[in-house]
CSV table of C-alpha atoms and ligand atoms in Angstrom, one decimal:
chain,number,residue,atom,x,y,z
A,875,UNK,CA,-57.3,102.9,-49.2
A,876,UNK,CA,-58.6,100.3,-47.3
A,877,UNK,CA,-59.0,100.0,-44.0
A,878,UNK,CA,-56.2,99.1,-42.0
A,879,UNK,CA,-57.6,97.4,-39.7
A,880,UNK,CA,-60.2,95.4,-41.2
A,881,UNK,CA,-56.8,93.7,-43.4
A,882,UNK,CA,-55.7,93.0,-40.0
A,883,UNK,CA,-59.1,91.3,-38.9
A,884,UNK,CA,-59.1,89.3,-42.3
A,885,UNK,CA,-56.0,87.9,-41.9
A,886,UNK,CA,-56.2,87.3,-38.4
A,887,UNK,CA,-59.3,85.5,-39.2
A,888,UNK,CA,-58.4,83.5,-42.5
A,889,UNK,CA,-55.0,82.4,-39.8
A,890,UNK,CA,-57.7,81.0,-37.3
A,891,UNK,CA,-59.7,79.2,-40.2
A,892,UNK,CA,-59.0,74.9,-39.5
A,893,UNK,CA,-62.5,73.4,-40.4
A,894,UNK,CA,-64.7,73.1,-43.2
A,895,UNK,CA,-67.4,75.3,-40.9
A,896,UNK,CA,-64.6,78.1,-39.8
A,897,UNK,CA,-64.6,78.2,-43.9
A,898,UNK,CA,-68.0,78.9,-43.7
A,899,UNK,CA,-68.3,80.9,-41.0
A,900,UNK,CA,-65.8,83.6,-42.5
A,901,UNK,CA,-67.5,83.4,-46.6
A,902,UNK,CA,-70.5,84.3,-44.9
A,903,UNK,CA,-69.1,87.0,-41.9
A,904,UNK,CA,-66.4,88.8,-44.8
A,905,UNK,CA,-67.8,87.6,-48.5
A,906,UNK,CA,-71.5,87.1,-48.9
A,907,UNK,CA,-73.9,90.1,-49.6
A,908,UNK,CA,-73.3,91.6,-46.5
A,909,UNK,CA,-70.5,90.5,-45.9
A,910,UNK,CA,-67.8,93.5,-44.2
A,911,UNK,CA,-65.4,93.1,-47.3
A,912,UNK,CA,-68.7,93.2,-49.9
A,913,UNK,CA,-70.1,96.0,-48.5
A,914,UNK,CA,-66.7,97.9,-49.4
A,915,UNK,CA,-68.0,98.4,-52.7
A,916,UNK,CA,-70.7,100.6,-51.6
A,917,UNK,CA,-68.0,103.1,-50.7
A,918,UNK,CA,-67.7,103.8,-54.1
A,919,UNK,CA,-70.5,105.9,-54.7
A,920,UNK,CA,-69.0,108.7,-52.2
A,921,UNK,CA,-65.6,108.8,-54.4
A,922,UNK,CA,-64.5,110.8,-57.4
A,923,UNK,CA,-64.1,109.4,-60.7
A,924,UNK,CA,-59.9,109.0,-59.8
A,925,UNK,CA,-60.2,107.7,-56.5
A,926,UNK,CA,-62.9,105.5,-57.5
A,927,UNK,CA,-60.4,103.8,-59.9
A,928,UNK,CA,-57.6,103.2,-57.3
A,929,UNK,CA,-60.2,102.6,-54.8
A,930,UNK,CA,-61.6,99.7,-57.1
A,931,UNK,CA,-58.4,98.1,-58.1
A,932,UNK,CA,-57.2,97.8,-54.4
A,933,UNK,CA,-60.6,96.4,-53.5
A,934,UNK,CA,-60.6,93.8,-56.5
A,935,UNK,CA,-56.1,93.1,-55.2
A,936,UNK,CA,-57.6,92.9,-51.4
A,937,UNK,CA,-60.2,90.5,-52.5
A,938,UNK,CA,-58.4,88.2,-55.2
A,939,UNK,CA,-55.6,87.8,-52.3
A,940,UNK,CA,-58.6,87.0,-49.6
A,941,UNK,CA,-59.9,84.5,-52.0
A,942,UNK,CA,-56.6,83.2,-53.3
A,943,UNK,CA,-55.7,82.3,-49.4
A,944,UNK,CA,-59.2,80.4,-49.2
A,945,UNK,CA,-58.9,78.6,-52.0
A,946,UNK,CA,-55.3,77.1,-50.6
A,947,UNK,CA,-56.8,76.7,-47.6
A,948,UNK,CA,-59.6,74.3,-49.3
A,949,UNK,CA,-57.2,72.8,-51.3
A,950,UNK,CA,-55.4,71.6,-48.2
A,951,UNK,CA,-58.0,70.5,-46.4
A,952,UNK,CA,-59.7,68.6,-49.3
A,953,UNK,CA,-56.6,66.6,-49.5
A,954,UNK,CA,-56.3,66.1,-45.8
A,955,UNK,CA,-59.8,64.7,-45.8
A,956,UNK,CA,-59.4,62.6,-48.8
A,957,UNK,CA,-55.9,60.8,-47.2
A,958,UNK,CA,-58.2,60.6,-43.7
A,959,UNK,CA,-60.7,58.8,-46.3
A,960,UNK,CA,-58.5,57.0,-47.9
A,961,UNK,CA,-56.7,56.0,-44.5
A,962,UNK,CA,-59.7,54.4,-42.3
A,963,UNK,CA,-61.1,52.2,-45.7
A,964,UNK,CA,-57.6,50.9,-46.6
A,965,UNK,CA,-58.0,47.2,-47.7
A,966,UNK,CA,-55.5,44.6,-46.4
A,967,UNK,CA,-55.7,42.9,-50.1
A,968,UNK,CA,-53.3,40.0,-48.7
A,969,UNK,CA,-56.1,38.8,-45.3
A,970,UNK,CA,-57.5,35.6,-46.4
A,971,UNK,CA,-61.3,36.3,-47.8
A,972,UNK,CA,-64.5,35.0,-45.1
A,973,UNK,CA,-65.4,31.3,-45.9
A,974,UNK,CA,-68.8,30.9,-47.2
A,975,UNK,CA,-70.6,27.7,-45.9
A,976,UNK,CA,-72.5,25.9,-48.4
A,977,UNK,CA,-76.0,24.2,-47.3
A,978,UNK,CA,-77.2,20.8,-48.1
A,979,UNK,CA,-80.4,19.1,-49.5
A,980,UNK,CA,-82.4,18.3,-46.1
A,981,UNK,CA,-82.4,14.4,-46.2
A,982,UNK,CA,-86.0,14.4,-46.5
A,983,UNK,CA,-86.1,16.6,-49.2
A,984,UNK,CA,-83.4,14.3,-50.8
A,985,UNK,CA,-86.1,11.1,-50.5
A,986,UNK,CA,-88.8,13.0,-51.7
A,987,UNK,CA,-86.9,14.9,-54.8
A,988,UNK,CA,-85.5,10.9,-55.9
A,989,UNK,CA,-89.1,9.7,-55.5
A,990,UNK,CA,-90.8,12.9,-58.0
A,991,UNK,CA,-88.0,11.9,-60.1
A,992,UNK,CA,-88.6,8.5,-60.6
A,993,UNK,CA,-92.5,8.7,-60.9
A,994,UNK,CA,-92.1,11.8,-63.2
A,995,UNK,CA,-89.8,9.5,-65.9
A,996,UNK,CA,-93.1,7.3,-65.3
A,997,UNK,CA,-94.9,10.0,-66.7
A,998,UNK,CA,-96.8,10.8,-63.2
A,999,UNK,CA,-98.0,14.5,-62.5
A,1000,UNK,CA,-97.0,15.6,-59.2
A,1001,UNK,CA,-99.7,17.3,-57.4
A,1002,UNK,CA,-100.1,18.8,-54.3
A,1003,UNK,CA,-103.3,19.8,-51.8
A,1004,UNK,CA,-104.0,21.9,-48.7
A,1005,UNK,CA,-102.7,20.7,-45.3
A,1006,UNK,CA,-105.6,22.3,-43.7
A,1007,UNK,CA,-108.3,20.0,-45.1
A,1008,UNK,CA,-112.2,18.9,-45.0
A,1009,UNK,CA,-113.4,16.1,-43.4
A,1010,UNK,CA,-115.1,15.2,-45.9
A,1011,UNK,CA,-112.0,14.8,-48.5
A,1012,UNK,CA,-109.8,13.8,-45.4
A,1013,UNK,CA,-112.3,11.0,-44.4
A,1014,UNK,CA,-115.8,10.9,-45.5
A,1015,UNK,CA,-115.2,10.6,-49.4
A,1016,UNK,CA,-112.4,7.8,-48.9
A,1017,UNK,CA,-115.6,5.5,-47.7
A,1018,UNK,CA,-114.5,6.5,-43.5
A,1019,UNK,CA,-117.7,8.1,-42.6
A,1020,UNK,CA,-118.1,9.7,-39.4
A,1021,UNK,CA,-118.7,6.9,-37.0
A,1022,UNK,CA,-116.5,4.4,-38.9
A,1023,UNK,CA,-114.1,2.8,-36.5
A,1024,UNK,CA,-111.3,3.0,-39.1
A,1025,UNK,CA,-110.9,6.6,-38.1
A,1026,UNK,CA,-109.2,5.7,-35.2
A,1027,UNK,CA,-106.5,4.4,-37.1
A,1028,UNK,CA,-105.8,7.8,-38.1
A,1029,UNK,CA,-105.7,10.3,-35.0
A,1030,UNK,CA,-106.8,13.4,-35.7
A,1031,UNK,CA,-105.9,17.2,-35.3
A,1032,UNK,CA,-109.3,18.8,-35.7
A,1033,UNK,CA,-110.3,22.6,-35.8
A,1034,UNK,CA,-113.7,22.4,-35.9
A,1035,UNK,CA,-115.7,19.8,-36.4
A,1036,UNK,CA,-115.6,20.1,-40.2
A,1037,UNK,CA,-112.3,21.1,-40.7
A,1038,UNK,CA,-109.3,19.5,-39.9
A,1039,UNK,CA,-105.2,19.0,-40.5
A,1040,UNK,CA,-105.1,15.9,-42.7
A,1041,UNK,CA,-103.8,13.4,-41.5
A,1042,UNK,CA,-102.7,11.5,-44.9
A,1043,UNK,CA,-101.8,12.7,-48.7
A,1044,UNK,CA,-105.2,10.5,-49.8
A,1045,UNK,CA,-107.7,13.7,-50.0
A,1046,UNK,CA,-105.3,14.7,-52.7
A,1047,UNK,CA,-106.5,11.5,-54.5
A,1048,UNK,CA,-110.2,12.9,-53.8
A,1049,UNK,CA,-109.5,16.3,-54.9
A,1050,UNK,CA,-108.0,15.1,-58.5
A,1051,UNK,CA,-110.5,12.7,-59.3
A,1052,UNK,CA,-113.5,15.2,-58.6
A,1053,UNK,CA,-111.8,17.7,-61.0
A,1054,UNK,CA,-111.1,15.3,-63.4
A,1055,UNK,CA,-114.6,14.2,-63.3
A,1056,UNK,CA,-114.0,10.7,-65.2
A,1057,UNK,CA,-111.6,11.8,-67.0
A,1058,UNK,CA,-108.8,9.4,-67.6
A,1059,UNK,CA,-105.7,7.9,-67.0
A,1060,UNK,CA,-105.0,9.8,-63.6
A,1061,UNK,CA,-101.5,9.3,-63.1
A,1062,UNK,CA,-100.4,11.4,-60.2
A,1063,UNK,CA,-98.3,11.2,-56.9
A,1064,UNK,CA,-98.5,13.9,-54.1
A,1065,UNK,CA,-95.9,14.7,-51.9
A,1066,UNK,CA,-96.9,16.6,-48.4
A,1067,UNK,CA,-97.1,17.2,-44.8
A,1068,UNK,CA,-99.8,15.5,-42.6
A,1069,UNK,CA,-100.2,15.7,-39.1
A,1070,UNK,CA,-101.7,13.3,-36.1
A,1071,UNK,CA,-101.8,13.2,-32.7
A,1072,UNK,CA,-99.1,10.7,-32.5
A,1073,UNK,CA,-96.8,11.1,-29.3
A,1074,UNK,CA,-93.4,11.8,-30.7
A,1075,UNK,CA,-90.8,9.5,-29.9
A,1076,UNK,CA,-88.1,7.7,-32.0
A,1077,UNK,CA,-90.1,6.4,-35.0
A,1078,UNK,CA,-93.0,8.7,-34.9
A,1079,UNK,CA,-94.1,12.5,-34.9
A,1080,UNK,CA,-97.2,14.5,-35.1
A,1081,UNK,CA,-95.8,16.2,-38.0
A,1082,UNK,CA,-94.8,14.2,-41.1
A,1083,UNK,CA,-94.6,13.6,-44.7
A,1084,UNK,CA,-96.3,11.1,-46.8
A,1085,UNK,CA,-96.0,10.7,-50.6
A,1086,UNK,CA,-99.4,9.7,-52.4
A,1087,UNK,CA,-99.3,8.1,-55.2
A,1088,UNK,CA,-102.8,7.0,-57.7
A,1089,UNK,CA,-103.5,5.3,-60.6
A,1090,UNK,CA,-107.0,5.1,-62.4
A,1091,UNK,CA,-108.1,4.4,-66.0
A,1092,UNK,CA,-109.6,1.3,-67.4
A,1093,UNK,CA,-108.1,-2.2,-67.0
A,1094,UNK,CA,-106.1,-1.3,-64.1
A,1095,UNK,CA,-105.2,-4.4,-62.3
A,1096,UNK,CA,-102.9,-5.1,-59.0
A,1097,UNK,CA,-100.1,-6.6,-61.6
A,1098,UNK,CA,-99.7,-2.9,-62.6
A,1099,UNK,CA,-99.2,-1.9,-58.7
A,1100,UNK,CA,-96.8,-4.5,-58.3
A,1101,UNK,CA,-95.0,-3.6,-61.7
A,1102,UNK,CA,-94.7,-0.1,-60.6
A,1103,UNK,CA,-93.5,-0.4,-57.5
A,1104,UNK,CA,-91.3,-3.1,-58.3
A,1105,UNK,CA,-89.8,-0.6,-61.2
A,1106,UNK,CA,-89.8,2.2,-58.3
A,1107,UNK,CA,-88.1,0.6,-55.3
A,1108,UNK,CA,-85.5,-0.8,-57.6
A,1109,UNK,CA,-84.8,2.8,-58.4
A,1110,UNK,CA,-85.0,3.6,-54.8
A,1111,UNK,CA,-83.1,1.3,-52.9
A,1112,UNK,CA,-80.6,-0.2,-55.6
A,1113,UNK,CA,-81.0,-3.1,-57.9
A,1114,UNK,CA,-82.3,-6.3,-57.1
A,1115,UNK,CA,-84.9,-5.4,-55.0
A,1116,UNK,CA,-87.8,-7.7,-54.3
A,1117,UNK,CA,-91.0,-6.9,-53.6
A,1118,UNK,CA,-94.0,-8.9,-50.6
A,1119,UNK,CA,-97.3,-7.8,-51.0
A,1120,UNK,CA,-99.1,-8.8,-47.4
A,1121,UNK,CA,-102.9,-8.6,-47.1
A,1122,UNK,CA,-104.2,-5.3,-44.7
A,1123,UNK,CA,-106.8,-2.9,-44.7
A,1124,UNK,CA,-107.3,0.4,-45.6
A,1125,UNK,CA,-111.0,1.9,-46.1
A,1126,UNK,CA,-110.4,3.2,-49.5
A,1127,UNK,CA,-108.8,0.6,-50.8
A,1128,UNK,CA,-110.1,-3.2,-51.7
A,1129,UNK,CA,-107.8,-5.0,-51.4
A,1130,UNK,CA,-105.5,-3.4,-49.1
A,1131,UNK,CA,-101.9,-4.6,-49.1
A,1132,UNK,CA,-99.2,-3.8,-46.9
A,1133,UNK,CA,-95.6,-3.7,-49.4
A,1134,UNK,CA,-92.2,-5.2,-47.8
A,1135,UNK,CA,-89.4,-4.8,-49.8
A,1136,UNK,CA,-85.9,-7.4,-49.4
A,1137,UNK,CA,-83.7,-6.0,-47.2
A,1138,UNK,CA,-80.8,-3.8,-49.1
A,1139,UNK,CA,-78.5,-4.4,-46.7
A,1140,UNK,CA,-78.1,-7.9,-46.1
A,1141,UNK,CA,-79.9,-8.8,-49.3
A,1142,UNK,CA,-82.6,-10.5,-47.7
A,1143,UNK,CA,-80.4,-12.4,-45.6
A,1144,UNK,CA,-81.8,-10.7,-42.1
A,1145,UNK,CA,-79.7,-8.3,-40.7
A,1146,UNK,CA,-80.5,-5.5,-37.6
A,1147,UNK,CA,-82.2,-3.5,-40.2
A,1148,UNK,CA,-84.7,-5.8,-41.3
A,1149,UNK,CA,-84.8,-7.6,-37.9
A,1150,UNK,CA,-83.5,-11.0,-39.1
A,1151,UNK,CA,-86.4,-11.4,-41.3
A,1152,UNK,CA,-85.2,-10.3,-44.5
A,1153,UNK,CA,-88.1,-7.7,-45.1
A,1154,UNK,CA,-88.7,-3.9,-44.5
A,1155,UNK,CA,-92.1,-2.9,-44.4
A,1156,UNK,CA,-91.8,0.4,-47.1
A,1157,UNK,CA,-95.6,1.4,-47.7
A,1158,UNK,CA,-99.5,0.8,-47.8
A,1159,UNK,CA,-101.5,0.2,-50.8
A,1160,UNK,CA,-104.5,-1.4,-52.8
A,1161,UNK,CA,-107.2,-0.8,-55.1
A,1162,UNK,CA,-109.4,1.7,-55.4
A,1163,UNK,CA,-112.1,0.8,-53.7
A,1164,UNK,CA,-115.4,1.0,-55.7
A,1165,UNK,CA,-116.8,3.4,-53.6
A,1166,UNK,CA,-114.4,6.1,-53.7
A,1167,UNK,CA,-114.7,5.8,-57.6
A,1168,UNK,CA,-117.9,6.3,-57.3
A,1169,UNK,CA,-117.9,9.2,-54.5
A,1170,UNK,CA,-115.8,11.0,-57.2
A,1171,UNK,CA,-117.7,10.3,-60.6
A,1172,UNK,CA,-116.0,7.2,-61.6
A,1173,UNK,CA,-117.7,4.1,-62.2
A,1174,UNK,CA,-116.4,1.2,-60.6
A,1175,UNK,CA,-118.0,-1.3,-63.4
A,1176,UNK,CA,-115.6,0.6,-66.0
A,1177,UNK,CA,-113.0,2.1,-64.1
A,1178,UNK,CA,-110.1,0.5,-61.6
A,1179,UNK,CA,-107.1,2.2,-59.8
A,1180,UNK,CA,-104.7,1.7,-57.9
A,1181,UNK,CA,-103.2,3.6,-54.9
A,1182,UNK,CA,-100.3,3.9,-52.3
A,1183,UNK,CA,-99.0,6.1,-49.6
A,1184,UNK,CA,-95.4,6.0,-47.8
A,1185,UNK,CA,-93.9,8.2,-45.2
A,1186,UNK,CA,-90.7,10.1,-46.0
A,1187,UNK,CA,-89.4,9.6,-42.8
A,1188,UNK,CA,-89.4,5.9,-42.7
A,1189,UNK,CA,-87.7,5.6,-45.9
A,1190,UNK,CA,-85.1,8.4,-45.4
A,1191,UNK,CA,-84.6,6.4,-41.8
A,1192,UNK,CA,-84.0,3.7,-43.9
A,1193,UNK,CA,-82.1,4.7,-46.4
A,1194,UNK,CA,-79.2,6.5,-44.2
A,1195,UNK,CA,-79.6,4.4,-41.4
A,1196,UNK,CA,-81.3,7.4,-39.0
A,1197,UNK,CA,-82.3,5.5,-35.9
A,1198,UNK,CA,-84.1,8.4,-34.2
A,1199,UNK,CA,-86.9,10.7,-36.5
A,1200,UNK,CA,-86.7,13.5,-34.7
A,1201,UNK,CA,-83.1,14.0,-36.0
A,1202,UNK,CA,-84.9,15.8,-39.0
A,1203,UNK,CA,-86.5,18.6,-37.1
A,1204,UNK,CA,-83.8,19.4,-34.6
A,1205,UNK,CA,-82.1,21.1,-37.2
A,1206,UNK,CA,-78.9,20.2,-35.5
A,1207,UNK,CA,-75.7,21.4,-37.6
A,1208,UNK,CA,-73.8,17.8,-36.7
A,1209,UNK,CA,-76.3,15.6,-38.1
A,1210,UNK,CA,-77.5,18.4,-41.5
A,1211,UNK,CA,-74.0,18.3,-42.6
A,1212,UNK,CA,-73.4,14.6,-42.3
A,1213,UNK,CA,-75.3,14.6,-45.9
A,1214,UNK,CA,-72.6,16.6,-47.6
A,1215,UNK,CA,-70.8,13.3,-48.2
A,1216,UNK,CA,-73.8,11.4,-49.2
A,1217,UNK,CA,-74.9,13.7,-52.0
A,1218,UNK,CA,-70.9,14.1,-52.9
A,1219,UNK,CA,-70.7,10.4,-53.5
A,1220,UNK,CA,-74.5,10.9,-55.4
A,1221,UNK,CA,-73.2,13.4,-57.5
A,1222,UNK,CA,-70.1,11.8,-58.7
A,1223,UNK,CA,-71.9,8.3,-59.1
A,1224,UNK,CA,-73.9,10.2,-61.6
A,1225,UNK,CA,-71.1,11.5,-63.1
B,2793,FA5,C1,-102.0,5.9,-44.8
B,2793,FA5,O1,-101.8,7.0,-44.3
B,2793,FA5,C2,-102.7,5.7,-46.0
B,2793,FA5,N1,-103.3,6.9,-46.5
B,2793,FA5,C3,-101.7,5.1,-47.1
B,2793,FA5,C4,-102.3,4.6,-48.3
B,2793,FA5,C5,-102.5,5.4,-49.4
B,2793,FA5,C6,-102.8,3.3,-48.3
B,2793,FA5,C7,-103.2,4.9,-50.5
B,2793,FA5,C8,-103.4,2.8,-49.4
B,2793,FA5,C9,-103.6,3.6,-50.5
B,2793,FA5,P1,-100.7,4.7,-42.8
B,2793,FA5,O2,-101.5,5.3,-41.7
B,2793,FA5,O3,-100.2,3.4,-42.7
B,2793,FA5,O4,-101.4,4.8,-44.2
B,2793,FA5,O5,-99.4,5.7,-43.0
B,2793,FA5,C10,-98.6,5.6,-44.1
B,2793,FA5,C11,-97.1,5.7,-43.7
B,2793,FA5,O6,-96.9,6.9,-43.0
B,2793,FA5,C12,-96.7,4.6,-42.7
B,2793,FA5,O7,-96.3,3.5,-43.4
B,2793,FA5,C13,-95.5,5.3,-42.0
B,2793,FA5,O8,-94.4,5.1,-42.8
B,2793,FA5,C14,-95.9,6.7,-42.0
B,2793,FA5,N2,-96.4,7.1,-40.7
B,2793,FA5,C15,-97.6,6.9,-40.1
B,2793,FA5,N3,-97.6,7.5,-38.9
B,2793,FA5,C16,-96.5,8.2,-38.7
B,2793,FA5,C17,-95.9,9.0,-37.7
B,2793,FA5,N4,-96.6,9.3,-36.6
B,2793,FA5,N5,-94.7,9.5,-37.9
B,2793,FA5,C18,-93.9,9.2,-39.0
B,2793,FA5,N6,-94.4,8.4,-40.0
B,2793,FA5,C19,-95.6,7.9,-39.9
């Protein structure tokens, strides 16, 4: 009862079917609405009861078979896809697994990290301020007015004539006392960048870091600098340590000393570190001088400080024996993962 030739056509046609989109194509072309084999159904309306009945169970045998064939066809080519799959993402379980490189604690990071540490047991807040920075915190309100020759000491990045990179972690002093207004103790130190026009070479760059480090409240006295840095370097550079105090200058500070520390490699002794003398010069400090106090609500009559600055750089030079500073921003690999075995032997001293 149905036609002859379209069977042939639809098996011709389900024979020919090898992709997913041949599947397609022939759902749509022989079974959808409109499809030919469909569209049989609307024979039925021309047919008598009895031939409608024979006409209908040969079109529901025709179509089960037609479907029946697709299905198998899916079913096969499901699989074969899944195995493809299955195939191209198999996992060679037994290849040794990628390495993963662990970084280090940048040496300077490691100087400045021991330093919080030690000040923090202290009880010291560590602080910090911008690195873009007013004159007048950068200079004028640490007593170095504009003309003051003492600004030469210190040269300058400037972008206007206002505003300026610092060139030291003292405005961070500045900036604590004038929000503390005289409220006291200030115990603080303040680890940054600062930048001068220094030409780079083995012992300098324009781009450094200093650690700050100030004191005020009432009977502060240079025996408590000493004390506290003595307590500090110790802490720093290994038992044992001594401590020089030499008179310098600084414009914020009255007096101004200029901190050696014995050598800890030879002891004191004088070595190549310490160029024979026994000494490494480690940081600047002083008093307060009475007129930053003053500059920032403190009275000098009733309140003293104290006050000191050292450059990461130096120290770290020191304390790993780094001959050339611009080792720490080359970021070359060779000299990074040199501190592996330093903080290895750290970490199982402290074990
Ligand atoms: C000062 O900057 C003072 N603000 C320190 C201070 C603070 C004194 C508080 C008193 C009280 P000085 O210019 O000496 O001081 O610099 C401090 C340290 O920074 C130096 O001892 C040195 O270790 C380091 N330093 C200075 N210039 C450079 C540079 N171009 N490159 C690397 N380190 C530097």
């Amino acid at each position: 009862m149905i036609d002859e030739n379209l069977i042939k056509e639809v098996d011709e046609a389900i024979n020919n079917i090898s992709t997913y989109d041949d599947l397609n194509d022939f759902r749509l072309k022989y079974l959808s609405k409109k499809g030919s084999i469909t569209s049989l159904s609307s024979k039925m309306k021309e047919l008598s009861n009895e031939e409608k009945r024979e006409f209908g169970y040969c079109l529901n045998e025709f179509k089960n078979s037609v479907q029946s064939r697709l299905n198998a066809i899916k079913e096969k080519m499901d699989l074969e896809y899944l195995n493809k799959k299955l195939e191209s993402e198999k996992i060679d379980i037994t290849l040794p697994g990628t390495k993963i490189t662990k970084g280090y604690i940048h040496p300077l990071n490691r100087v400045i990290e021991e330093v919080k540490e030690i000040f923090i047991s202290m009880g010291y807040d560590v602080k910090s301020g911008p690195e873009v920075e007013n004159d007048l915190y950068n200079f004028e309100l640490l007593n170095i007015p504009k003309s003051h020759p003492a600004r030469d000491m210190q040269d300058t990045f400037y972008i206007n004539e206002e505003i300026l990179l610092r060139s030291q972690t003292s405005p961070v002093q500045i900036r604590t006392m004038l929000e503390n207004k005289d409220k006291t103790p200030i115990r603080i130190i303040c680890p940054g960048k600062v930048y001068r026009r220094d030409n780079d070479d083995a012992t300098h760059s324009h781009q450094f870091e200093q650690i700050e480090g100030l004191v005020v409240d009432k009977n502060i006295s240079m025996a408590d600098l000493k004390g506290t840095l003595e307590v500090a370097m110790n802490k720093l550079f290994g038992d044992g340590r001594k401590l020089r105090f030499r008179p310098s200058f600084f414009p914020f500070t009255e007096p101004s000393v200029e901190v050696d520390v014995s050598c800890f490699k030879c002891n004191g002794k004088g070595c190549n570190m310490c160029k024979k003398t026994g000494w490494i010069e480690i940081l600047g400090a002083g008093m307060v001088h009475p007129n930053v106090l003053r500059n920032c609500g403190y009275d000098p009559d009733v309140y003293t400080g104290f006050a000191f600055g050292l450059g990461v750089e130096r120290i770290a030079m020191l304390k790993y024996e780094i001959n050339d500073i611009r080792d720490f921003y080359t970021n070359d690999l060779r000299f990074l993962s040199q501190f592996k075995y330093i903080e290895k032997s750290d970490d199982d001293a402290s074990k």
